[in-house]
Coordinates of C-alpha atoms in Angstrom, one line a residue:
X99 CA 116.3 117.2 116.9
X100 CA 114.1 115.5 119.5
X101 CA 110.5 116.1 120.4
X102 CA 108.6 114.3 123.1
X103 CA 105.1 115.3 124.3
X104 CA 103.7 113.5 127.2
X105 CA 100.0 114.5 126.6
X106 CA 97.4 113.2 124.3
X107 CA 99.9 113.4 121.4
X108 CA 102.1 110.7 122.7
X109 CA 101.7 107.5 120.8
X110 CA 103.2 104.4 122.5
X111 CA 104.9 102.0 120.1
X112 CA 105.3 104.9 117.6
X113 CA 107.2 108.0 119.0
X114 CA 105.5 110.2 116.5
X115 CA 104.7 113.9 116.6
X116 CA 101.1 114.0 115.6
X117 CA 100.6 117.4 114.1
X118 CA 96.9 116.7 113.5
X119 CA 96.0 116.6 117.1
X120 CA 94.3 119.6 118.6
X121 CA 96.1 118.9 122.0
X122 CA 99.4 119.2 120.3
X123 CA 98.4 122.5 118.7
X124 CA 97.4 123.9 122.1
X125 CA 100.7 122.7 123.5
X126 CA 102.8 124.6 120.9
X127 CA 100.7 127.7 121.1
X128 CA 101.7 128.0 124.7
X129 CA 105.3 127.1 124.1
X130 CA 108.4 128.6 122.4
X131 CA 108.5 125.9 119.8
X132 CA 105.6 127.1 117.6
X133 CA 107.9 127.6 114.7
X134 CA 109.1 124.1 114.9
X135 CA 105.5 122.8 115.0
X136 CA 104.6 124.9 111.9
X137 CA 107.7 123.5 110.1
X138 CA 106.6 119.9 110.9
X139 CA 103.1 120.5 109.5
X140 CA 104.5 122.1 106.3
X141 CA 106.9 119.1 106.0
X142 CA 103.9 116.7 105.7
X143 CA 102.2 118.6 103.1
X144 CA 102.8 117.3 99.6
X145 CA 103.0 119.7 96.6
X146 CA 100.5 119.0 94.0
X147 CA 98.5 116.4 96.0
X148 CA 95.3 118.2 95.0
X149 CA 96.2 118.5 91.3
X150 CA 95.3 115.7 88.9
X151 CA 94.0 115.4 85.3
X152 CA 90.9 113.7 86.6
X153 CA 89.5 117.0 87.7
X154 CA 89.2 118.2 84.1
X155 CA 87.1 115.2 83.2
X156 CA 84.8 115.7 86.3
X157 CA 83.8 119.3 85.4
X158 CA 82.7 118.1 81.9
X159 CA 79.7 116.4 83.5
X160 CA 78.8 119.1 85.9
X161 CA 76.3 120.8 83.4
X162 CA 74.8 117.4 82.6
X163 CA 74.1 116.7 86.2
X164 CA 72.6 120.2 86.8
X165 CA 70.4 120.2 83.8
X166 CA 69.3 116.6 83.5
X167 CA 69.9 115.0 87.1
X168 CA 71.6 111.9 88.4
X169 CA 69.6 109.3 86.4
X170 CA 70.3 110.9 83.0
X171 CA 74.0 111.4 84.1
X172 CA 74.2 107.6 84.7
X173 CA 72.9 106.8 81.3
X174 CA 75.2 109.3 79.7
X175 CA 78.2 107.8 81.5
X176 CA 77.2 104.3 80.3
X177 CA 77.0 105.6 76.7
X178 CA 80.3 107.6 76.9
X179 CA 82.1 104.7 78.4
X180 CA 80.9 102.4 75.6
X181 CA 81.9 104.7 73.0
X182 CA 85.4 105.0 74.5
X183 CA 85.8 101.3 74.4
X184 CA 84.5 101.1 70.8
X185 CA 87.0 103.8 69.7
X186 CA 90.0 101.7 70.9
X187 CA 88.4 98.3 70.2
X188 CA 91.0 97.2 67.5
X189 CA 94.0 98.8 69.3
X190 CA 96.5 96.8 71.4
X191 CA 95.6 98.8 74.5
X192 CA 94.2 102.0 75.7
X193 CA 96.5 105.0 75.7
X194 CA 97.1 106.6 79.3
X195 CA 94.6 109.4 78.7
X196 CA 91.9 107.0 77.7
X197 CA 92.7 104.7 80.7
X198 CA 92.3 107.5 83.0
X199 CA 89.0 108.7 81.4
X200 CA 87.7 105.1 81.6
X201 CA 88.6 105.0 85.3
X202 CA 86.9 108.3 86.0
X203 CA 83.7 107.3 84.1
X204 CA 83.7 104.0 86.0
X205 CA 84.0 105.7 89.4
X206 CA 81.2 108.2 88.4
X207 CA 79.0 105.2 87.5
X208 CA 79.7 103.6 90.9
X209 CA 78.8 106.9 92.6
X210 CA 75.5 107.2 90.7
X211 CA 74.6 103.6 91.4
X212 CA 75.3 104.3 95.1
X213 CA 73.2 107.5 95.1
X214 CA 70.3 106.1 93.1
X215 CA 70.2 102.7 94.8
X216 CA 72.0 102.8 98.2
X217 CA 72.6 99.2 99.4
X218 CA 71.7 100.1 102.9
X219 CA 68.3 101.6 101.8
X220 CA 66.8 104.5 103.9
X221 CA 68.7 103.6 107.1
X222 CA 72.0 105.1 108.2
X223 CA 75.0 103.3 106.8
X224 CA 77.3 101.3 109.0
X225 CA 81.1 101.2 109.0
X226 CA 81.0 98.2 106.7
X227 CA 78.6 100.0 104.3
X228 CA 81.1 103.0 104.2
X229 CA 84.1 100.7 103.8
X230 CA 82.6 98.9 100.8
X231 CA 81.8 102.2 99.1
X232 CA 85.4 103.4 99.5
X233 CA 86.9 100.2 98.4
X234 CA 84.9 100.2 95.2
X235 CA 86.4 103.6 94.4
X236 CA 90.0 102.6 95.4
X237 CA 89.8 99.3 93.4
X238 CA 88.7 101.3 90.2
X239 CA 92.2 103.1 90.3
X240 CA 94.5 100.2 91.4
X241 CA 96.7 98.3 89.0
X242 CA 99.6 96.7 90.8
X243 CA 98.6 96.9 94.4
X244 CA 95.9 94.8 96.2
X245 CA 93.3 95.7 98.8
X246 CA 92.3 93.4 101.7
X247 CA 89.5 94.1 104.1
X248 CA 87.7 92.5 107.0
X249 CA 89.9 92.9 110.1
X250 CA 93.2 91.7 108.5
X251 CA 96.0 91.3 110.9
X252 CA 98.9 93.7 110.0
X253 CA 102.1 91.6 109.9
X254 CA 104.4 94.6 110.5
X255 CA 102.7 95.2 113.9
X256 CA 103.7 91.6 114.9
X257 CA 107.4 92.5 114.5
X258 CA 107.0 95.6 116.8
X259 CA 105.2 93.5 119.3
X260 CA 108.0 91.0 119.3
X261 CA 110.4 93.9 119.9
X262 CA 108.3 94.9 122.8
X263 CA 108.3 91.4 124.2
X264 CA 112.1 91.3 124.1
X265 CA 112.3 94.5 125.9
X266 CA 109.4 94.3 128.3
X267 CA 108.8 90.7 128.8
X268 CA 105.4 89.0 128.3
X269 CA 103.6 90.9 125.5
X270 CA 101.2 89.5 123.0
X271 CA 102.6 88.9 119.6
X272 CA 99.2 89.0 117.8
X273 CA 99.0 91.4 114.9
X274 CA 96.8 94.5 115.1
X275 CA 93.7 94.2 113.1
X276 CA 93.1 96.8 110.3
X277 CA 90.2 97.8 108.1
X278 CA 91.5 98.3 104.7
X279 CA 95.1 97.1 104.0
X280 CA 97.0 98.1 100.8
X281 CA 99.8 95.8 99.6
X282 CA 102.2 95.1 96.8
X283 CA 103.0 91.4 96.5
X284 CA 103.6 90.5 100.1
X285 CA 104.8 94.0 101.2
X286 CA 102.3 96.0 103.2
X287 CA 102.0 99.6 102.2
X288 CA 99.2 101.5 103.8
X289 CA 95.9 101.2 105.8
X290 CA 92.7 103.2 105.9
X291 CA 90.7 103.0 109.1
X292 CA 86.9 103.6 109.4
X293 CA 85.0 104.9 112.4
X294 CA 81.4 105.8 113.1
X295 CA 81.3 109.5 113.5
X296 CA 78.6 109.1 116.1
X297 CA 81.1 107.6 118.5
X298 CA 82.8 109.8 121.0
X299 CA 85.4 112.3 120.0
X300 CA 87.8 110.4 122.2
X301 CA 87.3 107.3 120.2
X302 CA 87.9 109.2 116.9
X303 CA 91.2 110.4 118.4
X304 CA 92.1 106.9 119.5
X305 CA 91.5 105.7 116.0
X306 CA 93.8 108.3 114.6
X307 CA 96.6 107.5 117.0
X308 CA 96.1 103.8 116.4
X309 CA 96.6 104.3 112.6
X310 CA 99.7 106.5 113.3
X311 CA 101.2 103.7 115.3
X312 CA 100.4 101.2 112.4
X313 CA 102.2 103.7 110.1
X314 CA 105.2 103.6 112.2
X315 CA 105.1 99.7 112.3
X316 CA 105.1 99.7 108.6
X317 CA 108.0 102.0 108.6
X318 CA 109.9 99.7 111.0
X319 CA 109.2 96.7 108.7
X320 CA 110.6 98.6 105.7
X321 CA 113.6 99.6 107.7
X322 CA 114.4 96.0 108.7
X323 CA 114.8 95.4 104.8
X324 CA 117.0 98.4 104.1
X325 CA 114.3 101.0 103.3
X326 CA 114.7 103.3 106.3
X327 CA 113.5 106.7 104.9
X328 CA 110.1 105.6 103.4
X329 CA 107.0 107.8 104.1
X330 CA 103.8 105.8 104.8
X331 CA 100.6 107.3 103.4
X332 CA 97.5 106.6 105.5
X333 CA 93.8 107.8 105.9
X334 CA 91.1 108.0 108.4
X335 CA 87.4 107.8 107.2
X336 CA 84.5 108.9 109.3
X337 CA 80.9 107.8 108.8
X338 CA 78.9 110.9 109.9
X339 CA 75.1 110.1 110.4
X340 CA 72.4 112.6 111.2
X341 CA 68.9 113.8 110.2
X342 CA 67.8 116.9 108.4
X343 CA 64.1 117.6 107.5
X344 CA 63.2 114.0 108.6
X345 CA 65.6 112.6 106.1
X346 CA 68.7 110.4 107.0
X347 CA 71.9 111.7 105.6
X348 CA 75.4 110.3 105.8
X349 CA 78.8 111.8 105.1
X350 CA 81.8 109.7 103.9
X351 CA 84.6 112.1 104.9
X352 CA 88.3 111.1 104.9
X353 CA 91.5 112.7 106.0
X354 CA 94.7 111.7 104.2
X355 CA 98.1 112.1 105.8
X356 CA 101.5 110.7 106.0
X357 CA 103.9 109.3 108.6
X358 CA 107.4 110.5 107.6
X359 CA 110.9 111.1 109.0
X360 CA 111.9 114.6 109.9
X361 CA 115.5 114.7 111.1
X362 CA 115.8 112.4 114.0
X363 CA 112.2 112.1 114.7
X364 CA 109.1 110.9 112.9
X365 CA 106.0 113.1 112.4
X366 CA 102.4 112.6 111.2
X367 CA 100.5 115.3 109.3
X368 CA 98.0 115.9 106.5
X369 CA 99.3 115.7 103.0
X370 CA 96.7 118.3 102.0
X371 CA 94.6 121.0 103.7
X372 CA 91.5 119.7 101.9
X373 CA 89.1 117.1 103.3
X374 CA 88.2 114.3 101.0
X375 CA 84.5 113.0 100.7
X376 CA 82.4 110.6 98.6
X377 CA 78.9 111.8 97.5
X378 CA 75.7 110.2 98.7
X379 CA 73.1 112.4 97.2
X380 CA 72.7 114.3 93.9
X381 CA 73.6 117.6 95.7
X382 CA 76.8 116.1 97.2
X383 CA 77.7 114.6 93.8
X384 CA 77.6 118.2 92.3
X385 CA 79.9 119.3 95.1
X386 CA 82.1 116.3 94.4
X387 CA 82.5 117.2 90.8
X388 CA 83.9 120.6 91.8
X389 CA 86.0 119.4 94.6
X390 CA 89.6 118.1 94.7
X391 CA 88.5 114.8 96.4
X392 CA 89.1 112.5 93.5
X393 CA 92.3 114.2 92.6
X394 CA 93.6 113.4 96.2
X395 CA 92.4 109.9 96.1
X396 CA 94.1 109.4 92.6
X397 CA 97.4 110.9 94.0
X398 CA 97.1 108.7 97.0
X399 CA 96.8 105.5 94.9
X400 CA 99.5 106.7 92.5
X401 CA 102.0 107.0 95.4
X402 CA 101.2 103.5 96.6
X403 CA 101.5 102.1 93.1
X404 CA 104.9 103.8 92.8
X405 CA 106.1 102.8 96.3
X406 CA 105.5 99.0 95.6
X407 CA 108.1 98.3 93.0
X408 CA 110.7 100.5 94.7
X409 CA 110.3 98.6 98.1
X410 CA 110.5 95.3 96.3
X411 CA 113.9 96.4 94.9
X412 CA 115.0 97.6 98.2
X413 CA 113.9 94.4 99.9
X414 CA 115.6 92.2 97.3
X415 CA 118.9 94.1 97.5
X416 CA 118.9 94.0 101.3
X417 CA 118.1 90.3 101.6
X418 CA 120.7 89.4 98.9
X419 CA 123.3 91.5 100.6
X420 CA 122.5 89.7 103.9
X421 CA 122.9 86.3 102.2
X422 CA 126.3 87.4 100.9
X423 CA 127.5 88.6 104.3
X424 CA 126.4 85.3 105.9
X425 CA 128.3 83.3 103.3
X426 CA 131.3 85.5 103.7
X427 CA 131.2 85.2 107.6
X428 CA 131.1 81.5 107.2
X429 CA 134.1 81.4 105.0
X430 CA 136.2 83.6 107.3
X431 CA 135.7 81.2 110.2
X432 CA 137.6 78.6 108.3
X433 CA 137.1 74.8 108.9
X434 CA 134.1 74.3 111.1
X435 CA 135.0 72.6 114.5
X436 CA 133.6 69.0 114.6
X437 CA 132.4 68.2 118.2
X438 CA 134.1 65.2 119.9
X439 CA 131.9 62.1 119.9
X440 CA 131.3 60.5 123.2
X441 CA 131.3 56.6 123.3
X442 CA 128.1 55.3 124.8
X443 CA 127.8 52.1 126.6
X444 CA 124.8 49.7 127.2
X445 CA 124.2 48.4 130.6
X446 CA 121.1 46.5 131.6
X447 CA 119.2 47.6 128.4
X448 CA 119.9 51.3 129.2
X449 CA 121.9 53.5 126.9
X450 CA 124.3 55.7 129.0
X451 CA 125.4 59.0 127.5
X452 CA 127.1 62.1 129.0
X453 CA 123.7 64.1 128.8
X454 CA 120.8 61.8 129.3
X455 CA 119.6 58.3 130.0
X456 CA 117.0 56.6 127.7
X457 CA 115.5 53.2 127.5
X458 CA 116.3 51.0 124.4

């Protein structure tokens, strides 16, 4: 199977069918391959990506928020989290159910603090403000993986650029900068890109295509170490700013998708039909408690946590096998050939050799 679209869907350095592009949708609506396009979109959807035990914990606090407000909810969360810690104070560690509840309570506390005391005040948040908010939520759920921010260079993109340089000539080998990089040990796993929604729609589309290219670069890096069929989970987050009733509002909205193989090609598509958002007002917090947003975020982090050790194992096995092969190749060559030594002479304080002259 081969798909190649020479319109807005074409991603240089990636060769990915982007099922999220409206231009691609228009292309398939006018072609005879609409069934194939639908199959590609369905292939990217992950069953159960909207289901998580955290949703049950969230709805417990919905009546509290409705009846008492965000400030009381914050105090209630502090009390409940303290009680949870005291219940297991003398135990060796928290059971998994208690760990999840503690994580959810911590996330809700972070959200209440952000809503009641926004760090950017009454002005519209910047991309960095949005990034820091998301990272606080992500870091509440991570255990094995690490998060790096601040225009970090993606090492996997350097490998692809070196491949381009070998094929096309003079191409920069500098790594592409990313906003929010997830890694396990030294293995890069995923990236989340942030963009101000006030930008042109064209720039939003460029951001999406850039992140898809980075996903393919990560896949190529994994393939070089023996993990050729790995799906890369990514996300794009938009900072939407506007004014309603003379009040500044902001939306922290994210789309989660994956870059995955499908037969002989690679495709990119949403892992779920739901859009993820983080609350910024008491009203949006009430919506958040009823939404699937946290469930999707939890499943996204869980996928990365599971991928890390699996990739380490694949990398180790591949590198060890390569070392065995190199050793076996050296033995099969037999005794190495020793080059013949050329006798040099000295004449007028100059050493003469077959290859060069140098003063002594």
